[in-house]
Coordinates of N, CA and C and ligand atoms in Angstrom, one line a residue:
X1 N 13.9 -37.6 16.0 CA 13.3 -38.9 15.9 C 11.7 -38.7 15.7
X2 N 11.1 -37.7 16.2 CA 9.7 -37.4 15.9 C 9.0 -37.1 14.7
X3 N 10.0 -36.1 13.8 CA 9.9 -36.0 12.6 C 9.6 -37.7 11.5
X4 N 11.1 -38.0 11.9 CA 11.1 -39.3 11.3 C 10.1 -40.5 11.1
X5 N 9.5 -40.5 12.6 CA 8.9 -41.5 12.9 C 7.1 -40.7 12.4
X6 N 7.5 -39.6 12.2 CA 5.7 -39.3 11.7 C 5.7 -39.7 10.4
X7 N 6.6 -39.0 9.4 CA 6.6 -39.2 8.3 C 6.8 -41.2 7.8
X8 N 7.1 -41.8 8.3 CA 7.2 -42.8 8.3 C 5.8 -43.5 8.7
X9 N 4.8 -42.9 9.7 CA 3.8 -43.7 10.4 C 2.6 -42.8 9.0
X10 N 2.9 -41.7 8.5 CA 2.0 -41.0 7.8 C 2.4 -41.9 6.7
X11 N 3.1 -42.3 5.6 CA 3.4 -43.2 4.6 C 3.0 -44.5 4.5
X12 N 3.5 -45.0 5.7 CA 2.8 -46.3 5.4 C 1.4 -46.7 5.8
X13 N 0.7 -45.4 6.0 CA -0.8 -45.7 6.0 C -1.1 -46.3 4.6
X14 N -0.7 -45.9 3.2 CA -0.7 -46.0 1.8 C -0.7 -47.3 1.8
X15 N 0.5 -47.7 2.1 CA 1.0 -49.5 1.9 C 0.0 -50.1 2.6
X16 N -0.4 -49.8 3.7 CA -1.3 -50.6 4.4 C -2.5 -50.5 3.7
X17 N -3.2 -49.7 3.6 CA -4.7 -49.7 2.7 C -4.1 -50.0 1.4
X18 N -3.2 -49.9 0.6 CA -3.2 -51.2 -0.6 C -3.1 -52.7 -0.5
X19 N -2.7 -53.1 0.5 CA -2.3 -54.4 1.1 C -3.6 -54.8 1.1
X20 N -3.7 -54.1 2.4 CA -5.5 -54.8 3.2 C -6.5 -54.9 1.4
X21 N -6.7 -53.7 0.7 CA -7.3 -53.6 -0.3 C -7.6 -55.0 -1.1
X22 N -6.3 -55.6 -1.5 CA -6.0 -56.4 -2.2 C -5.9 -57.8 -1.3
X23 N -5.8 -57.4 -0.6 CA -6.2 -58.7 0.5 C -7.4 -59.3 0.4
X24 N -8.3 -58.4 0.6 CA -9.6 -58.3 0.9 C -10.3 -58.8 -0.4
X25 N -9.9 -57.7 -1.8 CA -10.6 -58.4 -3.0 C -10.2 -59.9 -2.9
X26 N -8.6 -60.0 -3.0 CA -8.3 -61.4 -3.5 C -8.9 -62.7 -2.6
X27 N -9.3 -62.7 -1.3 CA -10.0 -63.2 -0.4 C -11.5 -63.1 -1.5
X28 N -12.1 -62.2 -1.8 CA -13.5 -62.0 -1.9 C -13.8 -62.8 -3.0
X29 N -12.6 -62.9 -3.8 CA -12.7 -63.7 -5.5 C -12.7 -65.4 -5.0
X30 N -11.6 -65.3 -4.7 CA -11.3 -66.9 -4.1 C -12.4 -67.5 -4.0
X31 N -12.9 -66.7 -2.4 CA -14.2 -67.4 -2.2 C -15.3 -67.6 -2.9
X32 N -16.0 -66.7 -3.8 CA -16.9 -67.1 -4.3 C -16.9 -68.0 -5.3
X33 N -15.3 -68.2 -5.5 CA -14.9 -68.8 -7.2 C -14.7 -70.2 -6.0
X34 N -15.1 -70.2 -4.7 CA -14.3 -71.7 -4.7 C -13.2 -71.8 -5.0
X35 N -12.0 -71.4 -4.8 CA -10.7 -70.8 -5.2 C -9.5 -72.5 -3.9
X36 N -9.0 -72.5 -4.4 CA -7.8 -73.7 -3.1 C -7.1 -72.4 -1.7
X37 N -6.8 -72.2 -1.2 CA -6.3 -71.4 -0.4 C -4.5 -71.6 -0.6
X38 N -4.2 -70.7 -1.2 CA -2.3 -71.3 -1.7 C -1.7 -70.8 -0.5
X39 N -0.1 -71.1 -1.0 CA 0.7 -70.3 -0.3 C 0.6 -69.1 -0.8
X40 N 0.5 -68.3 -1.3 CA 0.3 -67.2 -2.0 C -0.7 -66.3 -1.1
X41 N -1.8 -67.2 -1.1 CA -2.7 -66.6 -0.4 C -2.6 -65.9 1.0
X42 N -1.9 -67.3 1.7 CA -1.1 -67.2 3.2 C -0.7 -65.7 3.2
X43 N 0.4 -65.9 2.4 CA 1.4 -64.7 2.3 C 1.2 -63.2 2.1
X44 N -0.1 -63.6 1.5 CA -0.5 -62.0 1.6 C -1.2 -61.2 2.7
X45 N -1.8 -62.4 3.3 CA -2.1 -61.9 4.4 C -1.6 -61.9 5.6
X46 N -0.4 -62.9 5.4 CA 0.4 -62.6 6.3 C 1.4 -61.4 6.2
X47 N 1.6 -60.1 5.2 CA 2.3 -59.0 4.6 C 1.2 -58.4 5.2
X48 N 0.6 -58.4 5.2 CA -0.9 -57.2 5.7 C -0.6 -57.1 7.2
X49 N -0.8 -58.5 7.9 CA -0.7 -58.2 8.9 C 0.8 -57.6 9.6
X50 N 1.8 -58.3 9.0 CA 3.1 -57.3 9.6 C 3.4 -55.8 9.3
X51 N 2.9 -55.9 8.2 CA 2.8 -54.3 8.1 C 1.8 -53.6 9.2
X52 N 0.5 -54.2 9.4 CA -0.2 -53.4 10.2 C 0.2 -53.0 11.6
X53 N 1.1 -54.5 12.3 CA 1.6 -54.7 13.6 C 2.9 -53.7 13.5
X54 N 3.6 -53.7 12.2 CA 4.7 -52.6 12.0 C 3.8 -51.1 12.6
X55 N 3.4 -51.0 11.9 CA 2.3 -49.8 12.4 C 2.4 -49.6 13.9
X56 N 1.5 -50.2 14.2 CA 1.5 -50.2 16.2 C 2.1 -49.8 16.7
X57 N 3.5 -50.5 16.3 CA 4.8 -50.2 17.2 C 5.6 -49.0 16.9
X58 N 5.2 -48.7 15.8 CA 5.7 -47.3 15.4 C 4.7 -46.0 15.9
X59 N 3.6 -46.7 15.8 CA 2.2 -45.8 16.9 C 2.4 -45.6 18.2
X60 N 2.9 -47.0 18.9 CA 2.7 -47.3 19.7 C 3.9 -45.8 20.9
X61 N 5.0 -45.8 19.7 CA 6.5 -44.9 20.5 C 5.6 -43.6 19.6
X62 N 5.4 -43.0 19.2 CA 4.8 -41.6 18.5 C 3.8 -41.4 19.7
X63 N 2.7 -42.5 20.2 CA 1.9 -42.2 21.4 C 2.8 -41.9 22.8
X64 N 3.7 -42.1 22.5 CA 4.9 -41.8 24.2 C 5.7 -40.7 24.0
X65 N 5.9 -39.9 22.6 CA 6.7 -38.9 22.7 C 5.7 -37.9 22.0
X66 N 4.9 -38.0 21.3 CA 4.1 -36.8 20.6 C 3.5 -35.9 21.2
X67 N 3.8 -34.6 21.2 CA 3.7 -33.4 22.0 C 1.7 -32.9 21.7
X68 N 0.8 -33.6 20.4 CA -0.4 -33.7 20.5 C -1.2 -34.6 21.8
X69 N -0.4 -35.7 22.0 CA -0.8 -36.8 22.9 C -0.3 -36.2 24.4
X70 N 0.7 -35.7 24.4 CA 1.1 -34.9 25.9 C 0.1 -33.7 26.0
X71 N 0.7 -32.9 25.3 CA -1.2 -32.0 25.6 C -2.2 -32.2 26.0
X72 N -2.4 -33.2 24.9 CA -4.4 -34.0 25.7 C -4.1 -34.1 26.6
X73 N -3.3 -35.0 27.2 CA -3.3 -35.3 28.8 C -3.3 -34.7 29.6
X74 N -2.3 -33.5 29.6 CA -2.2 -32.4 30.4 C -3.3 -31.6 30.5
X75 N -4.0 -31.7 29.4 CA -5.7 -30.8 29.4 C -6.5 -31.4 30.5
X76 N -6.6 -32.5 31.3 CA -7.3 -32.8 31.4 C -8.5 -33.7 31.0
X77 N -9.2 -34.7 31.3 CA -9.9 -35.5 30.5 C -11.3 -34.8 30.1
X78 N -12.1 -33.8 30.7 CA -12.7 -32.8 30.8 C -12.4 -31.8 28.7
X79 N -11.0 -31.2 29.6 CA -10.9 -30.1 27.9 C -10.5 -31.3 27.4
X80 N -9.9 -32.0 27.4 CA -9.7 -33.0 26.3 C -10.5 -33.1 25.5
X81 N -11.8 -33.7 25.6 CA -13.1 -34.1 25.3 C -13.6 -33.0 24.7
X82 N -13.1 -31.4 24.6 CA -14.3 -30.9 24.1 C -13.5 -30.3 23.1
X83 N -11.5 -30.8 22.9 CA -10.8 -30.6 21.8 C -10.9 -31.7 21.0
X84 N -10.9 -31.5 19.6 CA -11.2 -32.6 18.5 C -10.4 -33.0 18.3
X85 N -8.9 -32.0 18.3 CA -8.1 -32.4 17.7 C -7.2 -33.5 18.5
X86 N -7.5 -32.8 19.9 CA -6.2 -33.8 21.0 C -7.1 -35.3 21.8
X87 N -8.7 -35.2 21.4 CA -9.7 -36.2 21.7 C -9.2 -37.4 20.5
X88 N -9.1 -36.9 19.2 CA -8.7 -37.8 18.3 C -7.6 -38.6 18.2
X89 N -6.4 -38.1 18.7 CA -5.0 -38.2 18.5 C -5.1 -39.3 20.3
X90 N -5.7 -38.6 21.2 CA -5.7 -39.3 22.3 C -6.1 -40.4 22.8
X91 N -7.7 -40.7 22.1 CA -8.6 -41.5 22.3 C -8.7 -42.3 21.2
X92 N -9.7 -41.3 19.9 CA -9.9 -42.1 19.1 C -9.7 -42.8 18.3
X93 N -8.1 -42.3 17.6 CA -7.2 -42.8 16.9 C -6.4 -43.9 17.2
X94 N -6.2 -44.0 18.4 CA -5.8 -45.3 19.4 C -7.0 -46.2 19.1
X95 N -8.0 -46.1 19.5 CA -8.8 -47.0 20.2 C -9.0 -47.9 18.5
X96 N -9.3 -46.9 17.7 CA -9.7 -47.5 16.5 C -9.0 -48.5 15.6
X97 N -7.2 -47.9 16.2 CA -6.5 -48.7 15.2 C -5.9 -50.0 15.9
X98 N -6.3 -49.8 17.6 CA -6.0 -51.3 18.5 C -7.0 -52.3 17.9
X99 N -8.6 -51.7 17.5 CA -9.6 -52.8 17.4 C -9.0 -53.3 16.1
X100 N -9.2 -52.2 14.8 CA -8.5 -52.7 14.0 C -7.4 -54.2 13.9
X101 N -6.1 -53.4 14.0 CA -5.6 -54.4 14.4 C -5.2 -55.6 15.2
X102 N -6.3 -55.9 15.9 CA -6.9 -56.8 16.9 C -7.5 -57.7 15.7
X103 N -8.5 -57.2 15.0 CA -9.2 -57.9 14.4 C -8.3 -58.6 12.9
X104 N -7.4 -57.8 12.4 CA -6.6 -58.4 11.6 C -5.7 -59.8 12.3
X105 N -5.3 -59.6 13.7 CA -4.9 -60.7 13.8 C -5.6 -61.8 14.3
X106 N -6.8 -61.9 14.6 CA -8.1 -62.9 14.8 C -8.1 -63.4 13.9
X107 N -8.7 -63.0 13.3 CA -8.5 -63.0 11.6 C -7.6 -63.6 10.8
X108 N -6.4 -64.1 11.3 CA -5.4 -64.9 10.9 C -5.4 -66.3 11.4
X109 N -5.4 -66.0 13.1 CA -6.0 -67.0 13.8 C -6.7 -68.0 13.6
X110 N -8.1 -67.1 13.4 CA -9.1 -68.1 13.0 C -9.1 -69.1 11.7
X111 N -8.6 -68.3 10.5 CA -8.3 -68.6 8.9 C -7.6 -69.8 9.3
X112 N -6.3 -69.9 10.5 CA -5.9 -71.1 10.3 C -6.1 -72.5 10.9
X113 N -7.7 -71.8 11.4 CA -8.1 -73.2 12.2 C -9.6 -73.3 11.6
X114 N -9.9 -72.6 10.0 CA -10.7 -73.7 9.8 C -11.0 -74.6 8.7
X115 N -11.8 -75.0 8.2 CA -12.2 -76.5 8.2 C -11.7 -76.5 6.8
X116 N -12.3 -75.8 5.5 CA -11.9 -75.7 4.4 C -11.4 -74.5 3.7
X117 N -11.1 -74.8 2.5 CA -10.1 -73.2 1.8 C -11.1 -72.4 1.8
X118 N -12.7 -72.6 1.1 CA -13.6 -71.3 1.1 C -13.6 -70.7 2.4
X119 N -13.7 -71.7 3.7 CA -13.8 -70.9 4.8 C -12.5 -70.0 5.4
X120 N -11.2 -70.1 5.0 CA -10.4 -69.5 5.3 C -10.3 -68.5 4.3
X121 N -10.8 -68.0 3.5 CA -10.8 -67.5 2.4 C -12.3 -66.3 2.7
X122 N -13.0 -66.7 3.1 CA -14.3 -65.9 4.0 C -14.2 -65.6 5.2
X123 N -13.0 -66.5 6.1 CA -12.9 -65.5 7.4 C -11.9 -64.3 6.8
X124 N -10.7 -64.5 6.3 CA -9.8 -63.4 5.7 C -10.7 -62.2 5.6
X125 N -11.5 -62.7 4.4 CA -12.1 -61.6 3.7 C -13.2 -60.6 4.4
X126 N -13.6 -61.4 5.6 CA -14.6 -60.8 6.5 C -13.6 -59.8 7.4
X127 N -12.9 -60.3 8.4 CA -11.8 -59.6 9.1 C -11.1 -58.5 9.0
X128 N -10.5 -59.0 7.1 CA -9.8 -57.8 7.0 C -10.5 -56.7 6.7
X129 N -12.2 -57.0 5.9 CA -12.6 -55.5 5.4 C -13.3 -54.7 6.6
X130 N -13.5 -55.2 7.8 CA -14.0 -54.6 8.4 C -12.9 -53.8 9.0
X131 N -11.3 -54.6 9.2 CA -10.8 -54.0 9.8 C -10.4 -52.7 9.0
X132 N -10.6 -52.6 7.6 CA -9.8 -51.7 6.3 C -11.0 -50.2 7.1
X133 N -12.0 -51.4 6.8 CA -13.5 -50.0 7.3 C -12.8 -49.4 8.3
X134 N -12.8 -49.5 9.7 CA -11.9 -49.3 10.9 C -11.1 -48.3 10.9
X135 N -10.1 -49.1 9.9 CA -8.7 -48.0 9.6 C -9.1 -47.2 8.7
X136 N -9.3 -46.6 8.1 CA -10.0 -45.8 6.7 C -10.5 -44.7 7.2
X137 N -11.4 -45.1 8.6 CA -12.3 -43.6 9.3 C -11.2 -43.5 10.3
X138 N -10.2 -44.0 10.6 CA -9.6 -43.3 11.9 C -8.3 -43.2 11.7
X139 N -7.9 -42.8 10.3 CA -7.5 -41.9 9.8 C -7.7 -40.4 9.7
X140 N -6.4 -39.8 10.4 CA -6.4 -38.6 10.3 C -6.2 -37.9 9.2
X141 N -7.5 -38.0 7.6 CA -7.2 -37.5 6.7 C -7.2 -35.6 6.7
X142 N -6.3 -35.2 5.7 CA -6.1 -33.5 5.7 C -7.7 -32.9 5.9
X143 N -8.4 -33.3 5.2 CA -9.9 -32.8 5.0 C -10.9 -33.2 6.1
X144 N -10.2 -33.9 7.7 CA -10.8 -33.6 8.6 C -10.4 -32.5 9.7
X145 N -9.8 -32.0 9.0 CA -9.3 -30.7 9.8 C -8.2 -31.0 11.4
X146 N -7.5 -31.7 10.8 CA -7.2 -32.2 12.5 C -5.4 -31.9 12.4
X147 N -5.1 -31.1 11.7 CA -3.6 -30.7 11.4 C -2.3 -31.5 10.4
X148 N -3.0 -32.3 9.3 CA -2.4 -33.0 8.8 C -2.6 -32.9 7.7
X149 N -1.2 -33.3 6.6 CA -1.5 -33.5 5.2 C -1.2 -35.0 4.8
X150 N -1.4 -34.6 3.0 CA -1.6 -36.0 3.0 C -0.6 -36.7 2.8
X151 N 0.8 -36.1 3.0 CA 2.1 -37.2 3.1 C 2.8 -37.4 4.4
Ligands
HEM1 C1 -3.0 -49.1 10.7 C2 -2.9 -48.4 11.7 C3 -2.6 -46.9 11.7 C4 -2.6 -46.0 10.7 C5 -3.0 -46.2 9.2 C6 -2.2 -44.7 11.2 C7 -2.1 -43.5 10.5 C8 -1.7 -42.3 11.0 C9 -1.6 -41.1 10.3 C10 -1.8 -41.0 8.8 C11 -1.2 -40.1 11.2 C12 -0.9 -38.6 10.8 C13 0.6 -38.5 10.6 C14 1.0 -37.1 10.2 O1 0.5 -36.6 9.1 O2 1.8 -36.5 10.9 C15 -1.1 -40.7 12.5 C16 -0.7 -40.0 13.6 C17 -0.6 -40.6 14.8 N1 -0.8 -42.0 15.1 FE1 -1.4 -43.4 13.9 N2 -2.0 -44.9 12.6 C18 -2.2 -46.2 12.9 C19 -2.1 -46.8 14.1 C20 -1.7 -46.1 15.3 C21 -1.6 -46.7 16.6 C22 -2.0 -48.2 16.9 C23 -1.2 -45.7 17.4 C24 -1.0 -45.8 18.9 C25 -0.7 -46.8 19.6 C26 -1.0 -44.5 16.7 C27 -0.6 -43.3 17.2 C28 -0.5 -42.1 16.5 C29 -0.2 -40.8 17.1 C30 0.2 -40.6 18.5 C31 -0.2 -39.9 16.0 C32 0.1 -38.4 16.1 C33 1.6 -38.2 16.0 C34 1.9 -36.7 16.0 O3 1.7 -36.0 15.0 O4 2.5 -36.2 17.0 N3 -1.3 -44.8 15.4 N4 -1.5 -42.0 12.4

């Protein structure tokens, strides 16, 4: 199940930063063009966010059985902190992708309480890129040295 569930949580990082990507432009055009807010628009960010919340919960069980995240713990909160690899996996990578995802769903929230389509169209577009920023650095890319490739 561990296997499964990594390669699974490692892949759809892709889908997720093309999603949000495209979220974000098509939010950013709208708005400045003065754009109506469609269903279309809804929808796409309503796909962003279930994919992201898909994420979570697949994070959420990899955080309860992954033998990197049992280590940390067992280290101590002391060596933890002065390992990169099990501080990341433990702390950072969590923390980053709760805000994240916190902020994708505000972000939805808010879009649908307010006043006009530019403005739901500028909160989207605000929300998700920060949250893309977010997700992007706390990712455990291969070229941070943290035991991972890139599929
Ligand atoms: C959009 C959100 C997220 C993205 C894009 C993401 C991406 C990734 C990637 C690419 C890996 C490396 C997989 C590999 O190469 O083996 C990983 C590992 C991991 N992620 Fe996430 N993650 C996200 C959210 C979360 C959340 C919210 C949690 C915890 C609640 C979490 C827990 C973990 C754990 C524990 C590992 C290490 C698993 C292991 O190798 O034992 N992730 N994540």
């Amino acid at each position: 199940m561990l296997t499964g569930l990594q390669h699974t949580h490692s892949l759809l990082r892709y889908i997720i930063l093309i999603f949000l990507v495209w979220t974000v432009i098509n939010a950013f055009l709208k708005k400045r063009g003065n754009k109506p807010f469609l269903v279309l628009d809804n929808k796409l960010s309503l796909y962003t966010f279930i994919l992201a919340h898909t994420q979570l919960l697949i994070g959420i069980v990899l955080y309860a059985i992954s033998p990197i995240v049992k280590g940390a713990w067992a280290m101590g909160m002391g060596e933890m902190m002065k390992s990169s690899a099990h501080r990341f996996y433990a702390i950072e990578h969590l923390i980053g992708m709760l805000i994240a995802i916190a902020l994708i769903t505000i972000g939805r929230i808010r879009m649908k309480k307010a006043q006009d389509d530019t403005a739901k169209h500028q909160t989207i577009f605000l929300y998700y890129l920060i949250a893309l920023i977010i997700i992007f650095v706390s990712i455990p890319w291969p070229f941070r040295n943290l035991g991972t490739s890139w599929l």
